[in-house]
Amino acid sequence: MMGEAANLLAKSKFAIAFTGAGISAGSGIPTFRDSEGLWRRYRPEELATPSAFQKNPALVWEFYRWRMKKILEARPNAAHYALAELERLGVIKAVITQNVDDLHRESGTKNLLELHGNIFRVRCTSCDYKENLKESERLEEFVSSKDLPRCPRCGALLRPDVVWFGESLPSDVLERAFSLARKADLVLVVGTSGVVYPAAYIPYIVKEGGGRVIEINPKVSAITPIADVFIRAPAEDVMEELLRKVRDFIENGSRQRERLKTL
Ligand code: APR
């Protein structure tokens, strides 16, 4: 499977990656629907919906500050770095993620589309104020504060700049992601259950366009039935080897081309 996946990736003209919480599991961040997943322990309707925030913003902020702390303790793992390196090699053209943990950016991915937002960004519930707490360097005080965060411009409540259940995805990001999927001849799907839409359409759009689907997941997911290659393993255990094999294919390919030139 690894050889086949590496061969397809090395030969692809326009490959993209589509990731979910599973790629960050190796960094110690819980997924949502696995046995120890967040939605097994907490009720999403009480913590990740607009009505939950209206009803009890303090509880929702307590939950997001707890998640921010957990993510700040984490580092990108070998799977994040392998994707960033595949982008640097020109193999992966873009990473489309459902994750809000910023670990793809931390690992060096440049062309990153965050479909569900970013947990380190906040926005005002009334005016169009937005802030990236990493860039404004207010992160530490923000995470350790117990107060309800207020908009410095209009005083209204600030909320996490993430997509909650029942909310629309940012239309510009979604449209860019769909157009990349229409253009792609291969999608590398890593660590998603593939049950949350419209994000989960991405692999199907590639498939319908005649593209190939490679999936890495220790368990069968909703995407597995359309996968051309299914690598059943934790991403952090196999993606370095996949990267190595892709690099070998590329180097062999260029050596062959050089040799042909000399003939
Ligand atoms: N490597 C690769 N995949 C893994 C690993 C690992 N180490 N560990 C777990 N997985 C897989 C699981 O088998 C599962 O299929 O990752 C997937 C995680 O699925 P979910 O918890 O459903 O997460 P995700 O698909 O990202 O959820 C989508 O749902 O809760 C919302 O907005 C949230 O973006 C999230 C969306």
mmCIF file of C-alpha atoms and ligand atoms in Angstrom:
data_model
loop_
_atom_site.group_PDB
_atom_site.id
_atom_site.type_symbol
_atom_site.label_atom_id
_atom_site.label_comp_id
_atom_site.label_asym_id
_atom_site.label_seq_id
_atom_site.Cartn_x
_atom_site.Cartn_y
_atom_site.Cartn_z
ATOM 1 C CA MET A 1 0.000 0.000 0.000
ATOM 2 C CA MET A 2 2.753 2.455 0.940
ATOM 3 C CA GLY A 3 4.582 1.821 -2.366
ATOM 4 C CA GLU A 4 1.383 2.265 -4.342
ATOM 5 C CA ALA A 5 0.453 5.423 -2.443
ATOM 6 C CA ALA A 6 3.939 6.888 -2.923
ATOM 7 C CA ASN A 7 3.875 6.030 -6.636
ATOM 8 C CA LEU A 8 0.485 7.719 -7.116
ATOM 9 C CA LEU A 9 1.630 10.798 -5.180
ATOM 10 C CA ALA A 10 4.926 11.072 -7.087
ATOM 11 C CA LYS A 11 3.083 10.785 -10.415
ATOM 12 C CA SER A 12 0.240 13.168 -9.493
ATOM 13 C CA LYS A 13 0.008 16.528 -11.286
ATOM 14 C CA PHE A 14 -2.195 18.280 -8.715
ATOM 15 C CA ALA A 15 -2.458 16.519 -5.357
ATOM 16 C CA ILE A 16 -4.147 18.022 -2.295
ATOM 17 C CA ALA A 17 -4.476 16.840 1.303
ATOM 18 C CA PHE A 18 -7.680 16.728 3.384
ATOM 19 C CA THR A 19 -7.213 16.296 7.144
ATOM 20 C CA GLY A 20 -9.204 15.816 10.330
ATOM 21 C CA ALA A 21 -8.643 15.454 14.063
ATOM 22 C CA GLY A 22 -6.861 12.117 13.606
ATOM 23 C CA ILE A 23 -3.723 13.803 12.230
ATOM 24 C CA SER A 24 -3.341 15.639 15.559
ATOM 25 C CA ALA A 25 -4.065 12.575 17.713
ATOM 26 C CA GLY A 26 -0.341 11.777 17.604
ATOM 27 C CA SER A 27 0.278 15.201 19.207
ATOM 28 C CA GLY A 28 -1.923 14.274 22.174
ATOM 29 C CA ILE A 29 -4.996 16.242 21.095
ATOM 30 C CA PRO A 30 -8.215 14.215 21.520
ATOM 31 C CA THR A 31 -10.323 13.589 18.413
ATOM 32 C CA PHE A 32 -14.099 14.076 18.561
ATOM 33 C CA ARG A 33 -15.737 10.715 17.938
ATOM 34 C CA ASP A 34 -13.148 8.118 19.007
ATOM 35 C CA SER A 35 -13.626 6.270 22.326
ATOM 36 C CA GLU A 36 -11.811 9.051 24.268
ATOM 37 C CA GLY A 37 -13.121 11.688 21.850
ATOM 38 C CA LEU A 38 -14.450 15.105 23.018
ATOM 39 C CA TRP A 39 -18.026 14.379 21.935
ATOM 40 C CA ARG A 40 -17.939 11.143 23.976
ATOM 41 C CA ARG A 41 -17.161 13.145 27.096
ATOM 42 C CA TYR A 42 -18.987 16.395 26.458
ATOM 43 C CA ARG A 43 -22.273 17.305 24.818
ATOM 44 C CA PRO A 44 -21.576 19.267 21.622
ATOM 45 C CA GLU A 45 -25.030 20.837 21.770
ATOM 46 C CA GLU A 46 -24.031 22.457 25.102
ATOM 47 C CA LEU A 47 -20.599 23.619 23.956
ATOM 48 C CA ALA A 48 -20.360 24.041 20.179
ATOM 49 C CA THR A 49 -23.586 25.669 18.935
ATOM 50 C CA PRO A 50 -24.696 29.331 18.676
ATOM 51 C CA SER A 51 -27.618 28.665 21.063
ATOM 52 C CA ALA A 52 -25.273 27.093 23.643
ATOM 53 C CA PHE A 53 -23.158 30.259 23.519
ATOM 54 C CA GLN A 54 -26.229 32.467 23.872
ATOM 55 C CA LYS A 55 -27.480 30.400 26.830
ATOM 56 C CA ASN A 56 -24.179 30.021 28.706
ATOM 57 C CA PRO A 57 -21.182 31.900 27.210
ATOM 58 C CA ALA A 58 -19.135 31.313 30.387
ATOM 59 C CA LEU A 59 -19.392 27.520 30.014
ATOM 60 C CA VAL A 60 -18.522 27.678 26.310
ATOM 61 C CA TRP A 61 -15.485 29.895 26.991
ATOM 62 C CA GLU A 62 -14.351 27.611 29.831
ATOM 63 C CA PHE A 63 -14.437 24.723 27.351
ATOM 64 C CA TYR A 64 -12.554 26.609 24.575
ATOM 65 C CA ARG A 65 -9.945 27.965 26.971
ATOM 66 C CA TRP A 66 -9.386 24.398 28.194
ATOM 67 C CA ARG A 67 -8.964 23.231 24.564
ATOM 68 C CA MET A 68 -6.620 26.173 23.805
ATOM 69 C CA LYS A 69 -4.431 25.203 26.775
ATOM 70 C CA LYS A 70 -4.337 21.547 25.678
ATOM 71 C CA ILE A 71 -3.402 22.538 22.123
ATOM 72 C CA LEU A 72 -0.703 24.955 23.372
ATOM 73 C CA GLU A 73 0.915 22.026 25.219
ATOM 74 C CA ALA A 74 1.009 20.067 21.930
ATOM 75 C CA ARG A 75 3.561 20.139 19.093
ATOM 76 C CA PRO A 76 3.060 19.147 15.459
ATOM 77 C CA ASN A 77 3.928 15.461 14.895
ATOM 78 C CA ALA A 78 5.697 13.578 12.084
ATOM 79 C CA ALA A 79 2.483 13.506 9.998
ATOM 80 C CA HIS A 80 2.128 17.318 10.029
ATOM 81 C CA TYR A 81 5.815 17.752 9.112
ATOM 82 C CA ALA A 82 5.620 15.142 6.320
ATOM 83 C CA LEU A 83 2.715 17.036 4.731
ATOM 84 C CA ALA A 84 4.621 20.321 4.970
ATOM 85 C CA GLU A 85 7.626 18.646 3.326
ATOM 86 C CA LEU A 86 5.441 17.150 0.546
ATOM 87 C CA GLU A 87 4.212 20.705 -0.102
ATOM 88 C CA ARG A 88 7.801 21.991 -0.165
ATOM 89 C CA LEU A 89 8.664 19.251 -2.710
ATOM 90 C CA GLY A 90 5.796 20.528 -4.877
ATOM 91 C CA VAL A 91 3.815 17.262 -4.557
ATOM 92 C CA ILE A 92 0.998 18.558 -2.282
ATOM 93 C CA LYS A 93 -0.443 21.821 -3.628
ATOM 94 C CA ALA A 94 -2.653 22.645 -0.635
ATOM 95 C CA VAL A 95 -3.789 21.298 2.731
ATOM 96 C CA ILE A 96 -7.531 21.550 3.417
ATOM 97 C CA THR A 97 -8.198 20.927 7.104
ATOM 98 C CA GLN A 98 -11.168 20.603 9.416
ATOM 99 C CA ASN A 99 -8.847 21.172 12.369
ATOM 100 C CA VAL A 100 -8.815 24.438 14.322
ATOM 101 C CA ASP A 101 -5.565 23.643 16.198
ATOM 102 C CA ASP A 102 -3.134 25.625 13.997
ATOM 103 C CA LEU A 103 -0.668 22.679 13.964
ATOM 104 C CA HIS A 104 -0.439 22.564 10.161
ATOM 105 C CA ARG A 105 0.689 26.198 10.196
ATOM 106 C CA GLU A 106 3.100 25.513 13.056
ATOM 107 C CA SER A 107 4.641 22.629 11.048
ATOM 108 C CA GLY A 108 5.323 24.883 8.053
ATOM 109 C CA THR A 109 2.362 24.285 5.693
ATOM 110 C CA LYS A 110 1.956 27.393 3.529
ATOM 111 C CA ASN A 111 -1.154 26.874 1.398
ATOM 112 C CA LEU A 112 -3.574 26.024 4.245
ATOM 113 C CA LEU A 113 -7.383 26.228 4.098
ATOM 114 C CA GLU A 114 -9.060 26.068 7.518
ATOM 115 C CA LEU A 115 -12.675 25.067 6.826
ATOM 116 C CA HIS A 116 -13.772 25.179 10.468
ATOM 117 C CA GLY A 117 -11.820 28.239 11.560
ATOM 118 C CA ASN A 118 -8.968 28.585 14.063
ATOM 119 C CA ILE A 119 -9.211 28.304 17.867
ATOM 120 C CA PHE A 120 -6.569 31.033 18.366
ATOM 121 C CA ARG A 121 -8.691 33.626 16.573
ATOM 122 C CA VAL A 122 -11.623 35.471 18.158
ATOM 123 C CA ARG A 123 -14.283 37.640 16.623
ATOM 124 C CA CYS A 124 -16.921 40.043 17.908
ATOM 125 C CA THR A 125 -20.550 38.882 18.121
ATOM 126 C CA SER A 126 -21.718 42.355 17.099
ATOM 127 C CA CYS A 127 -19.202 44.317 14.969
ATOM 128 C CA ASP A 128 -16.669 42.973 12.442
ATOM 129 C CA TYR A 129 -13.761 43.045 14.889
ATOM 130 C CA LYS A 130 -11.411 40.011 14.557
ATOM 131 C CA GLU A 131 -8.160 39.214 16.357
ATOM 132 C CA ASN A 132 -5.495 36.532 16.022
ATOM 133 C CA LEU A 133 -4.373 36.067 19.624
ATOM 134 C CA LYS A 134 -0.998 34.622 18.540
ATOM 135 C CA GLU A 135 -0.249 37.664 16.393
ATOM 136 C CA SER A 136 -1.548 40.170 18.968
ATOM 137 C CA GLU A 137 0.412 38.316 21.658
ATOM 138 C CA ARG A 138 -2.565 38.424 24.036
ATOM 139 C CA LEU A 139 -2.827 34.620 24.044
ATOM 140 C CA GLU A 140 -1.364 33.885 27.481
ATOM 141 C CA GLU A 141 -3.445 36.453 29.381
ATOM 142 C CA PHE A 142 -6.523 35.439 27.343
ATOM 143 C CA VAL A 143 -6.210 31.731 28.111
ATOM 144 C CA SER A 144 -5.541 32.252 31.824
ATOM 145 C CA SER A 145 -8.366 34.800 32.271
ATOM 146 C CA LYS A 146 -11.716 33.691 33.729
ATOM 147 C CA ASP A 147 -13.591 36.770 32.512
ATOM 148 C CA LEU A 148 -15.953 36.786 29.556
ATOM 149 C CA PRO A 149 -13.910 38.358 26.732
ATOM 150 C CA ARG A 150 -15.234 41.672 25.378
ATOM 151 C CA CYS A 151 -14.691 43.385 22.037
ATOM 152 C CA PRO A 152 -12.153 46.227 22.501
ATOM 153 C CA ARG A 153 -14.019 48.228 19.817
ATOM 154 C CA CYS A 154 -17.730 47.920 20.776
ATOM 155 C CA GLY A 155 -17.738 46.053 24.093
ATOM 156 C CA ALA A 156 -19.917 43.171 22.860
ATOM 157 C CA LEU A 157 -19.002 39.532 23.642
ATOM 158 C CA LEU A 158 -16.121 37.951 21.722
ATOM 159 C CA ARG A 159 -16.550 34.366 20.485
ATOM 160 C CA PRO A 160 -14.057 31.775 19.150
ATOM 161 C CA ASP A 161 -13.602 32.194 15.373
ATOM 162 C CA VAL A 162 -14.551 28.565 14.720
ATOM 163 C CA VAL A 163 -17.551 27.017 12.927
ATOM 164 C CA TRP A 164 -20.139 25.606 15.313
ATOM 165 C CA PHE A 165 -22.729 22.954 14.494
ATOM 166 C CA GLY A 166 -25.569 24.422 12.473
ATOM 167 C CA GLU A 167 -23.419 27.311 11.226
ATOM 168 C CA SER A 168 -22.228 27.925 7.670
ATOM 169 C CA LEU A 169 -18.577 27.545 6.785
ATOM 170 C CA PRO A 170 -16.753 30.703 5.619
ATOM 171 C CA SER A 171 -18.006 30.812 2.008
ATOM 172 C CA ASP A 172 -14.736 32.096 0.500
ATOM 173 C CA VAL A 173 -12.680 29.301 2.101
ATOM 174 C CA LEU A 174 -15.268 26.647 1.159
ATOM 175 C CA GLU A 175 -15.425 27.812 -2.453
ATOM 176 C CA ARG A 176 -11.610 27.809 -2.733
ATOM 177 C CA ALA A 177 -11.515 24.306 -1.217
ATOM 178 C CA PHE A 178 -14.144 22.992 -3.649
ATOM 179 C CA SER A 179 -12.353 24.547 -6.632
ATOM 180 C CA LEU A 180 -9.064 22.929 -5.546
ATOM 181 C CA ALA A 181 -10.886 19.594 -5.224
ATOM 182 C CA ARG A 182 -12.320 19.989 -8.738
ATOM 183 C CA LYS A 183 -8.781 20.643 -10.058
ATOM 184 C CA ALA A 184 -7.075 17.825 -8.104
ATOM 185 C CA ASP A 185 -6.083 14.464 -9.584
ATOM 186 C CA LEU A 186 -5.375 13.046 -6.113
ATOM 187 C CA VAL A 187 -6.456 13.680 -2.518
ATOM 188 C CA LEU A 188 -4.541 12.358 0.495
ATOM 189 C CA VAL A 189 -7.148 11.955 3.260
ATOM 190 C CA VAL A 190 -5.640 11.790 6.766
ATOM 191 C CA GLY A 191 -7.462 11.203 10.041
ATOM 192 C CA THR A 192 -11.089 12.055 9.456
ATOM 193 C CA SER A 193 -14.293 10.079 10.092
ATOM 194 C CA GLY A 194 -15.719 11.806 7.006
ATOM 195 C CA VAL A 195 -19.158 12.331 8.588
ATOM 196 C CA VAL A 196 -19.280 16.133 8.842
ATOM 197 C CA TYR A 197 -20.535 18.062 5.817
ATOM 198 C CA PRO A 198 -19.948 20.058 3.703
ATOM 199 C CA ALA A 199 -16.232 19.371 4.422
ATOM 200 C CA ALA A 200 -16.609 15.637 3.749
ATOM 201 C CA TYR A 201 -17.622 16.357 0.130
ATOM 202 C CA ILE A 202 -13.959 17.114 -0.703
ATOM 203 C CA PRO A 203 -12.806 13.496 -1.393
ATOM 204 C CA TYR A 204 -15.987 12.768 -3.383
ATOM 205 C CA ILE A 205 -15.448 15.835 -5.595
ATOM 206 C CA VAL A 206 -11.920 14.608 -6.397
ATOM 207 C CA LYS A 207 -13.199 11.077 -7.065
ATOM 208 C CA GLU A 208 -16.041 12.306 -9.297
ATOM 209 C CA GLY A 209 -13.475 14.321 -11.267
ATOM 210 C CA GLY A 210 -11.605 11.068 -12.033
ATOM 211 C CA GLY A 211 -8.996 11.655 -9.301
ATOM 212 C CA ARG A 212 -7.541 9.091 -6.892
ATOM 213 C CA VAL A 213 -8.159 8.873 -3.142
ATOM 214 C CA ILE A 214 -5.498 7.722 -0.674
ATOM 215 C CA GLU A 215 -6.656 7.348 2.951
ATOM 216 C CA ILE A 216 -4.588 7.021 6.139
ATOM 217 C CA ASN A 217 -6.611 6.043 9.215
ATOM 218 C CA PRO A 218 -6.216 3.275 11.829
ATOM 219 C CA LYS A 219 -9.927 2.581 11.415
ATOM 220 C CA VAL A 220 -12.371 2.318 8.511
ATOM 221 C CA SER A 221 -14.145 5.652 7.969
ATOM 222 C CA ALA A 222 -16.996 6.929 5.807
ATOM 223 C CA ILE A 223 -14.354 7.765 3.156
ATOM 224 C CA THR A 224 -12.815 4.259 3.014
ATOM 225 C CA PRO A 225 -15.333 2.882 0.455
ATOM 226 C CA ILE A 226 -14.071 5.382 -2.164
ATOM 227 C CA ALA A 227 -10.373 5.039 -1.286
ATOM 228 C CA ASP A 228 -8.121 3.631 -4.028
ATOM 229 C CA VAL A 229 -5.435 3.012 -1.416
ATOM 230 C CA PHE A 230 -6.289 2.565 2.292
ATOM 231 C CA ILE A 231 -3.362 2.611 4.715
ATOM 232 C CA ARG A 232 -4.740 1.339 7.997
ATOM 233 C CA ALA A 233 -2.368 2.904 10.509
ATOM 234 C CA PRO A 234 -1.866 5.944 12.738
ATOM 235 C CA ALA A 235 -0.678 8.822 10.530
ATOM 236 C CA GLU A 236 2.293 9.675 12.777
ATOM 237 C CA ASP A 237 3.605 6.097 12.323
ATOM 238 C CA VAL A 238 3.561 5.960 8.519
ATOM 239 C CA MET A 239 3.781 9.400 6.927
ATOM 240 C CA GLU A 240 7.564 9.796 7.263
ATOM 241 C CA GLU A 241 8.021 6.527 5.372
ATOM 242 C CA LEU A 242 5.483 7.661 2.766
ATOM 243 C CA LEU A 243 7.470 10.896 2.339
ATOM 244 C CA ARG A 244 10.714 8.921 1.952
ATOM 245 C CA LYS A 245 9.172 6.684 -0.699
ATOM 246 C CA VAL A 246 7.728 9.644 -2.618
ATOM 247 C CA ARG A 247 11.138 11.334 -2.563
ATOM 248 C CA ASP A 248 12.757 8.103 -3.878
ATOM 249 C CA PHE A 249 10.224 7.910 -6.716
ATOM 250 C CA ILE A 250 10.861 11.557 -7.640
ATOM 251 C CA GLU A 251 14.661 11.162 -7.521
ATOM 252 C CA ASN A 252 14.546 7.904 -9.519
ATOM 253 C CA GLY A 253 12.239 9.598 -12.020
ATOM 254 C CA SER A 254 14.598 12.537 -12.503
ATOM 255 C CA ARG A 255 17.628 10.185 -12.720
ATOM 256 C CA GLN A 256 15.829 8.201 -15.438
ATOM 257 C CA ARG A 257 14.970 11.417 -17.307
ATOM 258 C CA GLU A 258 18.638 12.495 -17.108
ATOM 259 C CA ARG A 259 19.777 9.103 -18.436
ATOM 260 C CA LEU A 260 17.247 9.283 -21.317
ATOM 261 C CA LYS A 261 18.607 12.747 -22.221
ATOM 262 C CA THR A 262 22.102 11.277 -22.550
ATOM 263 C CA LEU A 263 20.914 8.493 -24.893
HETATM 264 N N1 APR B 1 -3.887 8.847 12.677
HETATM 265 C C1 APR B 1 -4.836 8.920 11.689
HETATM 266 N N2 APR B 1 -6.189 8.885 11.947
HETATM 267 C C2 APR B 1 -6.556 8.740 13.245
HETATM 268 C C3 APR B 1 -5.627 8.634 14.316
HETATM 269 C C4 APR B 1 -4.233 8.690 13.978
HETATM 270 N N3 APR B 1 -3.283 8.612 14.922
HETATM 271 N N4 APR B 1 -6.317 8.495 15.483
HETATM 272 C C5 APR B 1 -7.646 8.510 15.148
HETATM 273 N N5 APR B 1 -7.786 8.646 13.811
HETATM 274 C C6 APR B 1 -9.023 8.728 13.024
HETATM 275 C C7 APR B 1 -10.230 8.016 13.637
HETATM 276 O O1 APR B 1 -10.255 6.639 13.301
HETATM 277 C C8 APR B 1 -11.389 8.802 13.026
HETATM 278 O O2 APR B 1 -11.779 8.230 11.785
HETATM 279 O O3 APR B 1 -9.384 10.088 12.948
HETATM 280 C C9 APR B 1 -10.794 10.198 12.775
HETATM 281 C C10 APR B 1 -11.301 11.276 13.723
HETATM 282 O O4 APR B 1 -12.657 11.473 13.455
HETATM 283 P P1 APR B 1 -13.488 12.591 14.254
HETATM 284 O O5 APR B 1 -13.199 12.496 15.679
HETATM 285 O O6 APR B 1 -14.896 12.464 13.787
HETATM 286 O O7 APR B 1 -12.851 13.972 13.733
HETATM 287 P P2 APR B 1 -13.087 14.751 12.355
HETATM 288 O O8 APR B 1 -13.374 13.822 11.241
HETATM 289 O O9 APR B 1 -11.971 15.687 12.192
HETATM 290 O O10 APR B 1 -14.429 15.580 12.716
HETATM 291 C C11 APR B 1 -14.914 16.494 11.784
HETATM 292 O O11 APR B 1 -16.467 17.341 13.396
HETATM 293 O O12 APR B 1 -16.697 17.779 15.605
HETATM 294 C C12 APR B 1 -16.602 18.368 14.375
HETATM 295 O O13 APR B 1 -15.757 20.497 13.744
HETATM 296 C C13 APR B 1 -15.380 19.254 14.276
HETATM 297 O O14 APR B 1 -13.728 19.410 12.503
HETATM 298 C C14 APR B 1 -14.482 18.510 13.292
HETATM 299 C C15 APR B 1 -15.469 17.722 12.469
#
